[in-house]
């Protein structure tokens, strides 16, 4: 790059900062770090690199929005400056709430017992319907023998439980 350089090139279509020959509509270079933004009508994109890790936000060749780690590093998602989930670079597995990669989907949550009243979920995972029926999964890792549990209940009153059918009629 060109240290201290800022200029417009390509007939006024490209702005470069720290680079004399920008390769995108907006291109900033500082040593090995760079940020490029392209406003092409077919594939708008932003690419950022620190010289080792590269992240791409844009429209892919199938015209779908995408967020891609273009280097061999995990892709991390966070809120309030704290990691909440990641895609592992080595396995492609999704990890939520933890950083240890166990399977295609690993969810780490708090210990809890099945709720018997109220509306607060105490499990690690919840699947629920628009009819307020929830299937909760949890682990009580603080009390021996450390049971895992599954419960079906009403999300508006968890004292109301429903049957858990493992093989419905007509199933093989």
Short mmCIF file of C-alpha atoms in Angstrom, two decimals:
data_model
loop_
_atom_site.label_atom_id
_atom_site.label_comp_id
_atom_site.label_asym_id
_atom_site.label_seq_id
_atom_site.Cartn_x
_atom_site.Cartn_y
_atom_site.Cartn_z
CA UNK A 1 0.00 0.00 0.00
CA UNK A 2 0.91 3.65 -0.15
CA UNK A 3 1.34 4.97 3.37
CA UNK A 4 -0.62 8.15 3.94
CA UNK A 5 -2.20 8.03 0.46
CA UNK A 6 -5.87 8.79 -0.11
CA UNK A 7 -7.21 9.15 -3.60
CA UNK A 8 -9.97 8.54 -6.07
CA UNK A 9 -9.17 6.44 -9.16
CA UNK A 10 -10.94 4.57 -11.95
CA UNK A 11 -12.84 7.55 -13.28
CA UNK A 12 -14.06 8.46 -9.79
CA UNK A 13 -15.51 5.01 -9.15
CA UNK A 14 -12.97 3.84 -6.55
CA UNK A 15 -11.70 5.39 -3.31
CA UNK A 16 -8.42 4.14 -1.89
CA UNK A 17 -6.90 4.94 1.49
CA UNK A 18 -3.36 3.68 2.02
CA UNK A 19 -3.36 2.20 -1.51
CA UNK A 20 -2.75 3.80 -4.90
CA UNK A 21 -4.60 1.16 -6.95
CA UNK A 22 -7.81 0.21 -5.09
CA UNK A 23 -9.40 -3.01 -6.34
CA UNK A 24 -12.87 -2.19 -4.98
CA UNK A 25 -15.24 0.76 -4.76
CA UNK A 26 -13.84 1.46 -1.27
CA UNK A 27 -10.43 0.01 -0.29
CA UNK A 28 -8.45 0.73 2.89
CA UNK A 29 -5.00 -0.79 3.49
CA UNK A 30 -2.79 -0.57 6.58
CA UNK A 31 0.20 -2.90 6.37
CA UNK A 32 -1.15 -6.43 5.81
CA UNK A 33 -4.65 -5.45 7.04
CA UNK A 34 -7.32 -4.34 4.61
CA UNK A 35 -11.00 -3.59 4.15
CA UNK A 36 -12.66 -3.68 0.73
CA UNK A 37 -16.24 -2.80 -0.12
CA UNK A 38 -17.65 -3.33 -3.61
CA UNK A 39 -20.96 -1.93 -4.70
CA UNK A 40 -21.35 -3.94 -7.89
CA UNK A 41 -25.04 -4.42 -8.66
CA UNK A 42 -24.67 -8.21 -8.99
CA UNK A 43 -22.39 -9.04 -6.04
CA UNK A 44 -22.06 -6.28 -3.43
CA UNK A 45 -19.58 -7.35 -0.77
CA UNK A 46 -17.37 -6.34 2.13
CA UNK A 47 -14.10 -8.19 2.73
CA UNK A 48 -11.94 -7.58 5.80
CA UNK A 49 -8.59 -9.14 6.68
CA UNK A 50 -5.96 -8.74 9.37
CA UNK A 51 -3.39 -10.41 7.12
CA UNK A 52 -4.26 -13.92 8.36
CA UNK A 53 -8.00 -14.13 8.95
CA UNK A 54 -10.46 -13.08 6.21
CA UNK A 55 -14.18 -12.49 6.57
CA UNK A 56 -16.57 -11.94 3.67
CA UNK A 57 -20.05 -10.43 3.83
CA UNK A 58 -21.95 -10.13 0.60
CA UNK A 59 -23.96 -11.82 -2.11
CA UNK A 60 -22.61 -15.16 -3.36
CA UNK A 61 -22.68 -16.54 -6.91
CA UNK A 62 -26.19 -17.94 -6.33
CA UNK A 63 -27.35 -14.40 -5.42
CA UNK A 64 -27.85 -15.40 -1.75
CA UNK A 65 -26.75 -13.26 1.22
CA UNK A 66 -23.75 -14.82 2.95
CA UNK A 67 -21.24 -14.44 5.76
CA UNK A 68 -18.13 -16.55 5.23
CA UNK A 69 -14.80 -16.99 7.00
CA UNK A 70 -12.55 -17.22 3.93
CA UNK A 71 -9.60 -18.47 5.96
CA UNK A 72 -9.06 -21.58 8.10
CA UNK A 73 -10.53 -20.00 11.25
CA UNK A 74 -13.82 -20.57 13.07
CA UNK A 75 -16.66 -18.13 12.46
CA UNK A 76 -17.82 -16.65 15.77
CA UNK A 77 -21.11 -14.92 16.58
CA UNK A 78 -21.51 -12.77 19.66
CA UNK A 79 -23.56 -10.22 21.52
CA UNK A 80 -22.34 -7.53 23.97
CA UNK A 81 -18.73 -8.42 23.15
CA UNK A 82 -19.20 -12.04 24.28
CA UNK A 83 -19.14 -15.18 22.13
CA UNK A 84 -22.53 -16.94 21.90
CA UNK A 85 -22.03 -19.40 19.02
CA UNK A 86 -19.42 -20.54 16.49
CA UNK A 87 -18.97 -22.65 13.39
CA UNK A 88 -15.84 -24.76 13.83
CA UNK A 89 -13.30 -24.31 11.03
CA UNK A 90 -11.99 -27.86 11.41
CA UNK A 91 -15.30 -29.78 11.54
CA UNK A 92 -18.01 -27.41 10.31
CA UNK A 93 -19.94 -28.19 13.50
CA UNK A 94 -22.15 -25.56 15.19
CA UNK A 95 -21.43 -24.85 18.85
CA UNK A 96 -23.88 -22.80 20.93
CA UNK A 97 -22.98 -21.59 24.41
CA UNK A 98 -19.57 -23.29 24.52
CA UNK A 99 -16.33 -23.75 22.62
CA UNK A 100 -15.77 -27.52 22.94
CA UNK A 101 -16.67 -29.35 19.72
CA UNK A 102 -18.47 -32.65 20.46
CA UNK A 103 -20.87 -33.25 17.54
CA UNK A 104 -22.60 -31.60 14.53
CA UNK A 105 -24.63 -29.53 17.02
CA UNK A 106 -23.33 -28.92 20.53
CA UNK A 107 -25.44 -26.86 22.92
CA UNK A 108 -24.11 -25.91 26.35
CA UNK A 109 -26.53 -24.50 28.89
CA UNK A 110 -27.20 -24.23 32.59
CA UNK A 111 -28.12 -27.14 34.85
CA UNK A 112 -31.79 -27.34 35.75
CA UNK A 113 -34.66 -29.53 36.80
CA UNK A 114 -37.88 -29.94 34.83
CA UNK A 115 -40.18 -27.00 35.59
CA UNK A 116 -43.40 -27.79 37.49
CA UNK A 117 -45.04 -24.35 37.39
CA UNK A 118 -44.72 -20.87 35.93
CA UNK A 119 -43.52 -19.92 32.46
CA UNK A 120 -39.71 -19.92 32.81
CA UNK A 121 -37.93 -22.62 30.82
CA UNK A 122 -35.23 -24.45 32.81
CA UNK A 123 -33.86 -26.71 30.08
CA UNK A 124 -30.96 -26.35 27.69
CA UNK A 125 -33.07 -26.64 24.55
CA UNK A 126 -36.71 -25.87 23.74
CA UNK A 127 -38.76 -26.71 20.68
CA UNK A 128 -42.24 -25.25 20.75
CA UNK A 129 -45.33 -24.81 18.61
CA UNK A 130 -47.57 -21.85 17.89
CA UNK A 131 -50.10 -23.55 20.23
CA UNK A 132 -47.84 -22.97 23.29
CA UNK A 133 -46.78 -26.63 23.54
CA UNK A 134 -43.09 -27.00 24.37
CA UNK A 135 -40.69 -29.94 24.25
CA UNK A 136 -37.89 -29.15 26.72
CA UNK A 137 -34.57 -30.97 27.10
CA UNK A 138 -32.33 -30.55 30.10
CA UNK A 139 -29.67 -31.93 32.40
CA UNK A 140 -29.44 -31.70 36.17
CA UNK A 141 -25.66 -31.78 36.39
CA UNK A 142 -25.54 -30.54 39.96
CA UNK A 143 -27.28 -33.47 41.68
CA UNK A 144 -26.12 -37.09 41.49
CA UNK A 145 -26.88 -39.25 39.54
CA UNK A 146 -26.93 -36.24 37.10
CA UNK A 147 -30.12 -37.11 35.21
CA UNK A 148 -31.04 -35.87 31.78
CA UNK A 149 -34.71 -35.12 31.18
CA UNK A 150 -37.31 -34.46 28.47
CA UNK A 151 -40.64 -32.81 29.24
CA UNK A 152 -43.67 -31.71 27.22
CA UNK A 153 -45.66 -28.87 28.78
CA UNK A 154 -47.69 -25.74 28.16
CA UNK A 155 -45.45 -22.65 27.81
CA UNK A 156 -48.05 -20.47 29.55
CA UNK A 157 -48.43 -22.86 32.52
CA UNK A 158 -45.70 -25.47 32.92
CA UNK A 159 -47.81 -27.29 35.53
CA UNK A 160 -49.78 -28.56 32.52
CA UNK A 161 -47.92 -31.53 31.06
CA UNK A 162 -48.61 -33.44 27.87
CA UNK A 163 -47.63 -36.97 26.81
CA UNK A 164 -44.27 -37.63 25.19
CA UNK A 165 -44.80 -40.07 22.32
CA UNK A 166 -41.59 -41.76 21.19
CA UNK A 167 -43.21 -43.72 18.37
CA UNK A 168 -46.55 -42.50 17.15
CA UNK A 169 -49.22 -44.72 15.67
CA UNK A 170 -48.51 -45.59 12.05
CA UNK A 171 -44.74 -45.32 12.59
CA UNK A 172 -42.27 -48.03 11.72
#
